[in-house]
Amino acid sequence: MSSQDRTGSRGKAKAKVLALVGTSALLLTGCSAEVQRGWLPNVDRDTTNHTAAIQDFWVNSWIAVVVIGVLTWGLMLWCIIAYRRRKNDTGYPRQLSYNLPLEIFYTAIPLVLVLVFFSFNNNLVNSINKPVDSEIVVDVRAKQWAWDFNYTFDGGQEKHYAGIQAHLNEDGSEGIQETLPTLYLPVGKSVEFQLNSRDVIHSFWVPAFLQKLDMIPGKTNHIYLTPQVEGTFDGKCAELCGEYHSEMLFNLKVVSEAEFKAQMAKLEDGHIGEEYDRSPDTVNSVIVKHEGEGE
Ligand SMILES: [Cu+2]
C-alpha cells in the first residue's frame, strides 16, 4: 500500500468519526428534555412534591452506571486487543491464577458501589415515606376490578365514591376514559392515601407520580404526597389480580380547590370501609366458580 493510499483511508475514517459524533450530538440536543428526565413518563418535573427528587435519583443513577459501564467495556476492549493472539504465537499463553490485590480490588469496588447506591436510595425512600399530617385523606379500596375512594377533608367531613367495574373492551372496541372511576384531588394540598384491598393483592399506581405501592388484604399501606400541577393522569392496578386486571383503571384529576369541593358535593356522605371487604373464603369461592364457568 502506498503512503498516499494510507492517508486517503485515514481521511475517510476521520470523516466517519466526525459524522458519528455530529449525529449523536444532534440526537442528544434534539431530545435533551427527554434525556434530562431520563425518559420517564412524567409530564412535569413538579407533578408532585416528590417527582423532582425521584427523577434526579433516576437520572444520576444512569449517569453513574454508564460511567462504570464505559470503564468496564474499555478495560475489556483493551485486554482483547492488547493481549490478542499474534501471528507467531504457539501453544497456550502463560496461565495465571490468584492475584490477591486484583481480587480484593474487584470485590471491594462493586461492594462500595452497591452501598453508595443503597444509601442514596434509602435516604430518598425514607424522605418520601415520612408520614405527614395531611389535609386530605383518601382511603382507597381496591377490588376485583374497580376502585372505591373514601375522602376525609375539611377536618372530618367524609364522602365516598363506589366504583363499578368498567369492562372496557368486552366487545373489542376502544374503552371510554370518562366512564372510569375518577379520583379527585385539590392542587397544592397534602394528601395521605390509605391503600387497602377488599379481596386479593392489587397495586396503586399513577405513572406520572412515579410512585407505586401494593395493596394487601388486611394491611394498610400509605403514600403521602402533594400534587402540584392540575391535570388528568392515568391510574392503574399494577399487580396481576385476576381476569380483568388490565381493565382495572382509574382517572386521577388534580383540580382547583373550588372544583374539588364541587365534585365532593356530588358524592354521598360517609365512608365505605372494611365492612364491604370480602373474606378469604368468599374470594376463593368466587375464583373457583369463575374457573368452572370458563370450562
Ligand atoms: Cu388489581
mmCIF file with all atom_site columns, C-alpha atoms in Angstrom, residues 43-204:
data_model
loop_
_atom_site.group_PDB
_atom_site.id
_atom_site.type_symbol
_atom_site.label_atom_id
_atom_site.label_alt_id
_atom_site.label_comp_id
_atom_site.label_asym_id
_atom_site.label_entity_id
_atom_site.label_seq_id
_atom_site.pdbx_PDB_ins_code
_atom_site.Cartn_x
_atom_site.Cartn_y
_atom_site.Cartn_z
_atom_site.occupancy
_atom_site.B_iso_or_equiv
_atom_site.pdbx_formal_charge
_atom_site.auth_seq_id
_atom_site.auth_comp_id
_atom_site.auth_asym_id
_atom_site.auth_atom_id
_atom_site.pdbx_PDB_model_num
ATOM 1   C CA . VAL A 1 43  ? -45.434 15.418  32.155 1.00 0.00 ? 43  VAL A CA 1
ATOM 2   C CA . ASP A 1 44  ? -43.933 17.870  34.575 1.00 0.00 ? 44  ASP A CA 1
ATOM 3   C CA . ARG A 1 45  ? -40.889 17.838  36.834 1.00 0.00 ? 45  ARG A CA 1
ATOM 4   C CA . ASP A 1 46  ? -43.018 19.154  39.698 1.00 0.00 ? 46  ASP A CA 1
ATOM 5   C CA . THR A 1 47  ? -46.089 16.940  39.227 1.00 0.00 ? 47  THR A CA 1
ATOM 6   C CA . THR A 1 48  ? -45.925 16.147  42.952 1.00 0.00 ? 48  THR A CA 1
ATOM 7   C CA . ASN A 1 49  ? -43.605 17.337  45.711 1.00 0.00 ? 49  ASN A CA 1
ATOM 8   C CA . HIS A 1 50  ? -41.587 14.106  45.224 1.00 0.00 ? 50  HIS A CA 1
ATOM 9   C CA . THR A 1 51  ? -41.257 13.781  41.449 1.00 0.00 ? 51  THR A CA 1
ATOM 10  C CA . ALA A 1 52  ? -38.219 16.079  41.049 1.00 0.00 ? 52  ALA A CA 1
ATOM 11  C CA . ALA A 1 53  ? -36.174 14.129  43.633 1.00 0.00 ? 53  ALA A CA 1
ATOM 12  C CA . ILE A 1 54  ? -37.186 10.750  42.130 1.00 0.00 ? 54  ILE A CA 1
ATOM 13  C CA . GLN A 1 55  ? -36.309 11.983  38.643 1.00 0.00 ? 55  GLN A CA 1
ATOM 14  C CA . ASP A 1 56  ? -32.910 13.238  39.796 1.00 0.00 ? 56  ASP A CA 1
ATOM 15  C CA . PHE A 1 57  ? -32.159 9.945   41.514 1.00 0.00 ? 57  PHE A CA 1
ATOM 16  C CA . TRP A 1 58  ? -33.095 8.025   38.364 1.00 0.00 ? 58  TRP A CA 1
ATOM 17  C CA . VAL A 1 59  ? -31.037 10.200  36.005 1.00 0.00 ? 59  VAL A CA 1
ATOM 18  C CA . ASN A 1 60  ? -27.991 10.373  38.321 1.00 0.00 ? 60  ASN A CA 1
ATOM 19  C CA . SER A 1 61  ? -28.069 6.568   38.734 1.00 0.00 ? 61  SER A CA 1
ATOM 20  C CA . TRP A 1 62  ? -27.998 6.230   34.963 1.00 0.00 ? 62  TRP A CA 1
ATOM 21  C CA . ILE A 1 63  ? -25.028 8.602   34.687 1.00 0.00 ? 63  ILE A CA 1
ATOM 22  C CA . ALA A 1 64  ? -23.135 6.608   37.335 1.00 0.00 ? 64  ALA A CA 1
ATOM 23  C CA . VAL A 1 65  ? -23.810 3.228   35.723 1.00 0.00 ? 65  VAL A CA 1
ATOM 24  C CA . VAL A 1 66  ? -22.918 4.495   32.244 1.00 0.00 ? 66  VAL A CA 1
ATOM 25  C CA . VAL A 1 67  ? -19.571 5.808   33.556 1.00 0.00 ? 67  VAL A CA 1
ATOM 26  C CA . ILE A 1 68  ? -18.907 2.439   35.222 1.00 0.00 ? 68  ILE A CA 1
ATOM 27  C CA . GLY A 1 69  ? -20.028 0.644   32.056 1.00 0.00 ? 69  GLY A CA 1
ATOM 28  C CA . VAL A 1 70  ? -17.719 2.667   29.785 1.00 0.00 ? 70  VAL A CA 1
ATOM 29  C CA . LEU A 1 71  ? -14.773 1.995   32.146 1.00 0.00 ? 71  LEU A CA 1
ATOM 30  C CA . THR A 1 72  ? -15.530 -1.736  32.238 1.00 0.00 ? 72  THR A CA 1
ATOM 31  C CA . TRP A 1 73  ? -16.103 -2.046  28.495 1.00 0.00 ? 73  TRP A CA 1
ATOM 32  C CA . GLY A 1 74  ? -12.890 -0.023  27.898 1.00 0.00 ? 74  GLY A CA 1
ATOM 33  C CA . LEU A 1 75  ? -10.846 -2.380  30.091 1.00 0.00 ? 75  LEU A CA 1
ATOM 34  C CA . MET A 1 76  ? -12.347 -5.420  28.369 1.00 0.00 ? 76  MET A CA 1
ATOM 35  C CA . LEU A 1 77  ? -11.619 -3.998  24.930 1.00 0.00 ? 77  LEU A CA 1
ATOM 36  C CA . TRP A 1 78  ? -8.063  -3.137  25.973 1.00 0.00 ? 78  TRP A CA 1
ATOM 37  C CA . CYS A 1 79  ? -7.451  -6.733  27.142 1.00 0.00 ? 79  CYS A CA 1
ATOM 38  C CA . ILE A 1 80  ? -8.960  -8.174  23.960 1.00 0.00 ? 80  ILE A CA 1
ATOM 39  C CA . ILE A 1 81  ? -6.758  -6.003  21.726 1.00 0.00 ? 81  ILE A CA 1
ATOM 40  C CA . ALA A 1 82  ? -3.509  -5.772  23.741 1.00 0.00 ? 82  ALA A CA 1
ATOM 41  C CA . TYR A 1 83  ? -3.373  -9.485  24.598 1.00 0.00 ? 83  TYR A CA 1
ATOM 42  C CA . ARG A 1 84  ? -4.799  -10.909 21.368 1.00 0.00 ? 84  ARG A CA 1
ATOM 43  C CA . ARG A 1 85  ? -3.174  -13.941 19.794 1.00 0.00 ? 85  ARG A CA 1
ATOM 44  C CA . ARG A 1 86  ? -0.352  -12.836 17.467 1.00 0.00 ? 86  ARG A CA 1
ATOM 45  C CA . LYS A 1 87  ? 0.615   -14.471 14.174 1.00 0.00 ? 87  LYS A CA 1
ATOM 46  C CA . ASN A 1 88  ? 3.693   -16.269 15.525 1.00 0.00 ? 88  ASN A CA 1
ATOM 47  C CA . ASP A 1 89  ? 2.237   -17.322 18.878 1.00 0.00 ? 89  ASP A CA 1
ATOM 48  C CA . THR A 1 90  ? 2.245   -21.039 19.564 1.00 0.00 ? 90  THR A CA 1
ATOM 49  C CA . GLY A 1 91  ? 0.619   -23.091 22.331 1.00 0.00 ? 91  GLY A CA 1
ATOM 50  C CA . TYR A 1 92  ? -1.236  -21.653 25.297 1.00 0.00 ? 92  TYR A CA 1
ATOM 51  C CA . PRO A 1 93  ? -0.355  -18.235 26.726 1.00 0.00 ? 93  PRO A CA 1
ATOM 52  C CA . ARG A 1 94  ? 1.138   -18.065 30.223 1.00 0.00 ? 94  ARG A CA 1
ATOM 53  C CA . GLN A 1 95  ? -1.514  -19.320 32.682 1.00 0.00 ? 95  GLN A CA 1
ATOM 54  C CA . LEU A 1 96  ? -2.084  -17.154 35.784 1.00 0.00 ? 96  LEU A CA 1
ATOM 55  C CA . SER A 1 97  ? -4.240  -17.585 38.883 1.00 0.00 ? 97  SER A CA 1
ATOM 56  C CA . TYR A 1 98  ? -4.679  -15.967 42.315 1.00 0.00 ? 98  TYR A CA 1
ATOM 57  C CA . ASN A 1 99  ? -3.750  -12.316 42.040 1.00 0.00 ? 99  ASN A CA 1
ATOM 58  C CA . LEU A 1 100 ? -4.759  -11.275 45.554 1.00 0.00 ? 100 LEU A CA 1
ATOM 59  C CA . PRO A 1 101 ? -4.587  -7.447  45.136 1.00 0.00 ? 101 PRO A CA 1
ATOM 60  C CA . LEU A 1 102 ? -6.674  -7.720  41.963 1.00 0.00 ? 102 LEU A CA 1
ATOM 61  C CA . GLU A 1 103 ? -9.261  -9.970  43.600 1.00 0.00 ? 103 GLU A CA 1
ATOM 62  C CA . ILE A 1 104 ? -9.597  -7.616  46.592 1.00 0.00 ? 104 ILE A CA 1
ATOM 63  C CA . PHE A 1 105 ? -9.950  -4.720  44.143 1.00 0.00 ? 105 PHE A CA 1
ATOM 64  C CA . TYR A 1 106 ? -12.767 -6.277  42.126 1.00 0.00 ? 106 TYR A CA 1
ATOM 65  C CA . THR A 1 107 ? -14.623 -7.399  45.229 1.00 0.00 ? 107 THR A CA 1
ATOM 66  C CA . ALA A 1 108 ? -14.283 -4.126  47.156 1.00 0.00 ? 108 ALA A CA 1
ATOM 67  C CA . ILE A 1 109 ? -15.160 -1.690  44.354 1.00 0.00 ? 109 ILE A CA 1
ATOM 68  C CA . PRO A 1 110 ? -18.547 -3.254  43.436 1.00 0.00 ? 110 PRO A CA 1
ATOM 69  C CA . LEU A 1 111 ? -19.355 -3.582  47.134 1.00 0.00 ? 111 LEU A CA 1
ATOM 70  C CA . VAL A 1 112 ? -18.699 0.150   47.642 1.00 0.00 ? 112 VAL A CA 1
ATOM 71  C CA . LEU A 1 113 ? -20.793 0.944   44.544 1.00 0.00 ? 113 LEU A CA 1
ATOM 72  C CA . VAL A 1 114 ? -23.740 -1.093  45.812 1.00 0.00 ? 114 VAL A CA 1
ATOM 73  C CA . LEU A 1 115 ? -23.507 0.522   49.275 1.00 0.00 ? 115 LEU A CA 1
ATOM 74  C CA . VAL A 1 116 ? -23.434 4.025   47.757 1.00 0.00 ? 116 VAL A CA 1
ATOM 75  C CA . PHE A 1 117 ? -26.494 3.248   45.577 1.00 0.00 ? 117 PHE A CA 1
ATOM 76  C CA . PHE A 1 118 ? -28.235 1.703   48.579 1.00 0.00 ? 118 PHE A CA 1
ATOM 77  C CA . SER A 1 119 ? -27.636 4.694   50.828 1.00 0.00 ? 119 SER A CA 1
ATOM 78  C CA . PHE A 1 120 ? -28.868 7.230   48.230 1.00 0.00 ? 120 PHE A CA 1
ATOM 79  C CA . ASN A 1 121 ? -31.908 5.057   47.551 1.00 0.00 ? 121 ASN A CA 1
ATOM 80  C CA . ASN A 1 122 ? -32.608 4.537   51.236 1.00 0.00 ? 122 ASN A CA 1
ATOM 81  C CA . ASN A 1 123 ? -32.401 8.272   52.001 1.00 0.00 ? 123 ASN A CA 1
ATOM 82  C CA . LEU A 1 124 ? -34.794 9.097   49.161 1.00 0.00 ? 124 LEU A CA 1
ATOM 83  C CA . VAL A 1 125 ? -37.322 6.398   50.118 1.00 0.00 ? 125 VAL A CA 1
ATOM 84  C CA . ASN A 1 126 ? -37.222 7.460   53.781 1.00 0.00 ? 126 ASN A CA 1
ATOM 85  C CA . SER A 1 127 ? -37.784 11.115  52.921 1.00 0.00 ? 127 SER A CA 1
ATOM 86  C CA . ILE A 1 128 ? -40.714 10.250  50.602 1.00 0.00 ? 128 ILE A CA 1
ATOM 87  C CA . ASN A 1 129 ? -42.361 7.843   53.054 1.00 0.00 ? 129 ASN A CA 1
ATOM 88  C CA . LYS A 1 130 ? -42.165 10.127  56.068 1.00 0.00 ? 130 LYS A CA 1
ATOM 89  C CA . PRO A 1 131 ? -45.724 10.386  57.484 1.00 0.00 ? 131 PRO A CA 1
ATOM 90  C CA . VAL A 1 132 ? -47.296 13.814  57.009 1.00 0.00 ? 132 VAL A CA 1
ATOM 91  C CA . ASP A 1 133 ? -50.324 15.163  58.835 1.00 0.00 ? 133 ASP A CA 1
ATOM 92  C CA . SER A 1 134 ? -52.262 15.657  55.583 1.00 0.00 ? 134 SER A CA 1
ATOM 93  C CA . GLU A 1 135 ? -55.123 17.998  54.678 1.00 0.00 ? 135 GLU A CA 1
ATOM 94  C CA . ILE A 1 136 ? -56.932 15.297  52.656 1.00 0.00 ? 136 ILE A CA 1
ATOM 95  C CA . VAL A 1 137 ? -57.090 11.592  53.498 1.00 0.00 ? 137 VAL A CA 1
ATOM 96  C CA . VAL A 1 138 ? -58.221 9.159   50.823 1.00 0.00 ? 138 VAL A CA 1
ATOM 97  C CA . ASP A 1 139 ? -58.944 5.591   51.882 1.00 0.00 ? 139 ASP A CA 1
ATOM 98  C CA . VAL A 1 140 ? -58.555 3.762   48.559 1.00 0.00 ? 140 VAL A CA 1
ATOM 99  C CA . ARG A 1 141 ? -60.171 0.304   48.490 1.00 0.00 ? 141 ARG A CA 1
ATOM 100 C CA . ALA A 1 142 ? -59.125 -1.829  45.541 1.00 0.00 ? 142 ALA A CA 1
ATOM 101 C CA . LYS A 1 143 ? -61.429 -4.659  44.475 1.00 0.00 ? 143 LYS A CA 1
ATOM 102 C CA . GLN A 1 144 ? -61.755 -7.062  41.576 1.00 0.00 ? 144 GLN A CA 1
ATOM 103 C CA . TRP A 1 145 ? -61.839 -4.966  39.289 1.00 0.00 ? 145 TRP A CA 1
ATOM 104 C CA . ALA A 1 146 ? -62.569 -1.409  40.295 1.00 0.00 ? 146 ALA A CA 1
ATOM 105 C CA . TRP A 1 147 ? -61.832 1.167   42.982 1.00 0.00 ? 147 TRP A CA 1
ATOM 106 C CA . ASP A 1 148 ? -63.666 2.742   45.927 1.00 0.00 ? 148 ASP A CA 1
ATOM 107 C CA . PHE A 1 149 ? -62.499 6.148   47.132 1.00 0.00 ? 149 PHE A CA 1
ATOM 108 C CA . ASN A 1 150 ? -63.311 7.456   50.638 1.00 0.00 ? 150 ASN A CA 1
ATOM 109 C CA . TYR A 1 151 ? -62.414 11.091  51.173 1.00 0.00 ? 151 TYR A CA 1
ATOM 110 C CA . THR A 1 152 ? -61.892 12.760  54.542 1.00 0.00 ? 152 THR A CA 1
ATOM 111 C CA . PHE A 1 153 ? -61.337 16.531  54.298 1.00 0.00 ? 153 PHE A CA 1
ATOM 112 C CA . ASP A 1 154 ? -62.152 19.855  55.958 1.00 0.00 ? 154 ASP A CA 1
ATOM 113 C CA . GLY A 1 155 ? -61.301 18.459  59.367 1.00 0.00 ? 155 GLY A CA 1
ATOM 114 C CA . GLY A 1 156 ? -63.501 15.369  59.305 1.00 0.00 ? 156 GLY A CA 1
ATOM 115 C CA . GLN A 1 157 ? -66.079 15.636  56.523 1.00 0.00 ? 157 GLN A CA 1
ATOM 116 C CA . GLU A 1 158 ? -66.494 12.252  54.788 1.00 0.00 ? 158 GLU A CA 1
ATOM 117 C CA . LYS A 1 159 ? -67.602 11.476  51.247 1.00 0.00 ? 159 LYS A CA 1
ATOM 118 C CA . HIS A 1 160 ? -67.330 8.273   49.261 1.00 0.00 ? 160 HIS A CA 1
ATOM 119 C CA . TYR A 1 161 ? -67.344 7.036   45.697 1.00 0.00 ? 161 TYR A CA 1
ATOM 120 C CA . ALA A 1 162 ? -68.048 3.375   44.889 1.00 0.00 ? 162 ALA A CA 1
ATOM 121 C CA . GLY A 1 163 ? -66.506 2.298   41.591 1.00 0.00 ? 163 GLY A CA 1
ATOM 122 C CA . ILE A 1 164 ? -68.241 -0.064  39.198 1.00 0.00 ? 164 ILE A CA 1
ATOM 123 C CA . GLN A 1 165 ? -66.193 -2.351  37.015 1.00 0.00 ? 165 GLN A CA 1
ATOM 124 C CA . ALA A 1 166 ? -65.862 -0.734  33.608 1.00 0.00 ? 166 ALA A CA 1
ATOM 125 C CA . HIS A 1 167 ? -65.413 -3.835  31.374 1.00 0.00 ? 167 HIS A CA 1
ATOM 126 C CA . LEU A 1 168 ? -63.834 -1.519  28.890 1.00 0.00 ? 168 LEU A CA 1
ATOM 127 C CA . ASN A 1 169 ? -63.059 -3.777  25.999 1.00 0.00 ? 169 ASN A CA 1
ATOM 128 C CA . GLU A 1 170 ? -65.572 -6.595  26.210 1.00 0.00 ? 170 GLU A CA 1
ATOM 129 C CA . ASP A 1 171 ? -66.559 -6.250  22.546 1.00 0.00 ? 171 ASP A CA 1
ATOM 130 C CA . GLY A 1 172 ? -63.016 -5.417  21.453 1.00 0.00 ? 172 GLY A CA 1
ATOM 131 C CA . SER A 1 173 ? -63.752 -1.721  20.936 1.00 0.00 ? 173 SER A CA 1
ATOM 132 C CA . GLU A 1 174 ? -61.707 1.066   22.458 1.00 0.00 ? 174 GLU A CA 1
ATOM 133 C CA . GLY A 1 175 ? -62.676 1.992   26.035 1.00 0.00 ? 175 GLY A CA 1
ATOM 134 C CA . ILE A 1 176 ? -64.149 5.299   27.070 1.00 0.00 ? 176 ILE A CA 1
ATOM 135 C CA . GLN A 1 177 ? -61.904 7.010   29.580 1.00 0.00 ? 177 GLN A CA 1
ATOM 136 C CA . GLU A 1 178 ? -64.700 9.164   31.059 1.00 0.00 ? 178 GLU A CA 1
ATOM 137 C CA . THR A 1 179 ? -66.529 6.074   32.320 1.00 0.00 ? 179 THR A CA 1
ATOM 138 C CA . LEU A 1 180 ? -63.634 5.014   34.561 1.00 0.00 ? 180 LEU A CA 1
ATOM 139 C CA . PRO A 1 181 ? -63.701 5.652   38.328 1.00 0.00 ? 181 PRO A CA 1
ATOM 140 C CA . THR A 1 182 ? -62.278 9.121   38.933 1.00 0.00 ? 182 THR A CA 1
ATOM 141 C CA . LEU A 1 183 ? -60.278 10.217  41.941 1.00 0.00 ? 183 LEU A CA 1
ATOM 142 C CA . TYR A 1 184 ? -60.278 13.988  42.558 1.00 0.00 ? 184 TYR A CA 1
ATOM 143 C CA . LEU A 1 185 ? -57.550 15.869  44.400 1.00 0.00 ? 185 LEU A CA 1
ATOM 144 C CA . PRO A 1 186 ? -57.185 19.619  45.027 1.00 0.00 ? 186 PRO A CA 1
ATOM 145 C CA . VAL A 1 187 ? -53.921 21.085  43.720 1.00 0.00 ? 187 VAL A CA 1
ATOM 146 C CA . GLY A 1 188 ? -51.343 22.114  46.322 1.00 0.00 ? 188 GLY A CA 1
ATOM 147 C CA . LYS A 1 189 ? -52.963 20.255  49.244 1.00 0.00 ? 189 LYS A CA 1
ATOM 148 C CA . SER A 1 190 ? -51.162 17.458  51.070 1.00 0.00 ? 190 SER A CA 1
ATOM 149 C CA . VAL A 1 191 ? -52.784 14.049  50.646 1.00 0.00 ? 191 VAL A CA 1
ATOM 150 C CA . GLU A 1 192 ? -52.497 10.793  52.533 1.00 0.00 ? 192 GLU A CA 1
ATOM 151 C CA . PHE A 1 193 ? -53.517 7.714   50.587 1.00 0.00 ? 193 PHE A CA 1
ATOM 152 C CA . GLN A 1 194 ? -54.552 4.793   52.790 1.00 0.00 ? 194 GLN A CA 1
ATOM 153 C CA . LEU A 1 195 ? -54.200 1.841   50.461 1.00 0.00 ? 195 LEU A CA 1
ATOM 154 C CA . ASN A 1 196 ? -56.406 -1.173  51.212 1.00 0.00 ? 196 ASN A CA 1
ATOM 155 C CA . SER A 1 197 ? -57.660 -4.189  49.315 1.00 0.00 ? 197 SER A CA 1
ATOM 156 C CA . ARG A 1 198 ? -61.111 -5.758  49.550 1.00 0.00 ? 198 ARG A CA 1
ATOM 157 C CA . ASP A 1 199 ? -60.067 -9.156  48.194 1.00 0.00 ? 199 ASP A CA 1
ATOM 158 C CA . VAL A 1 200 ? -56.696 -10.038 46.618 1.00 0.00 ? 200 VAL A CA 1
ATOM 159 C CA . ILE A 1 201 ? -53.379 -8.203  46.235 1.00 0.00 ? 201 ILE A CA 1
ATOM 160 C CA . HIS A 1 202 ? -53.593 -5.140  43.982 1.00 0.00 ? 202 HIS A CA 1
ATOM 161 C CA . SER A 1 203 ? -51.218 -2.243  43.445 1.00 0.00 ? 203 SER A CA 1
ATOM 162 C CA . PHE A 1 204 ? -51.914 1.507   43.344 1.00 0.00 ? 204 PHE A CA 1
#
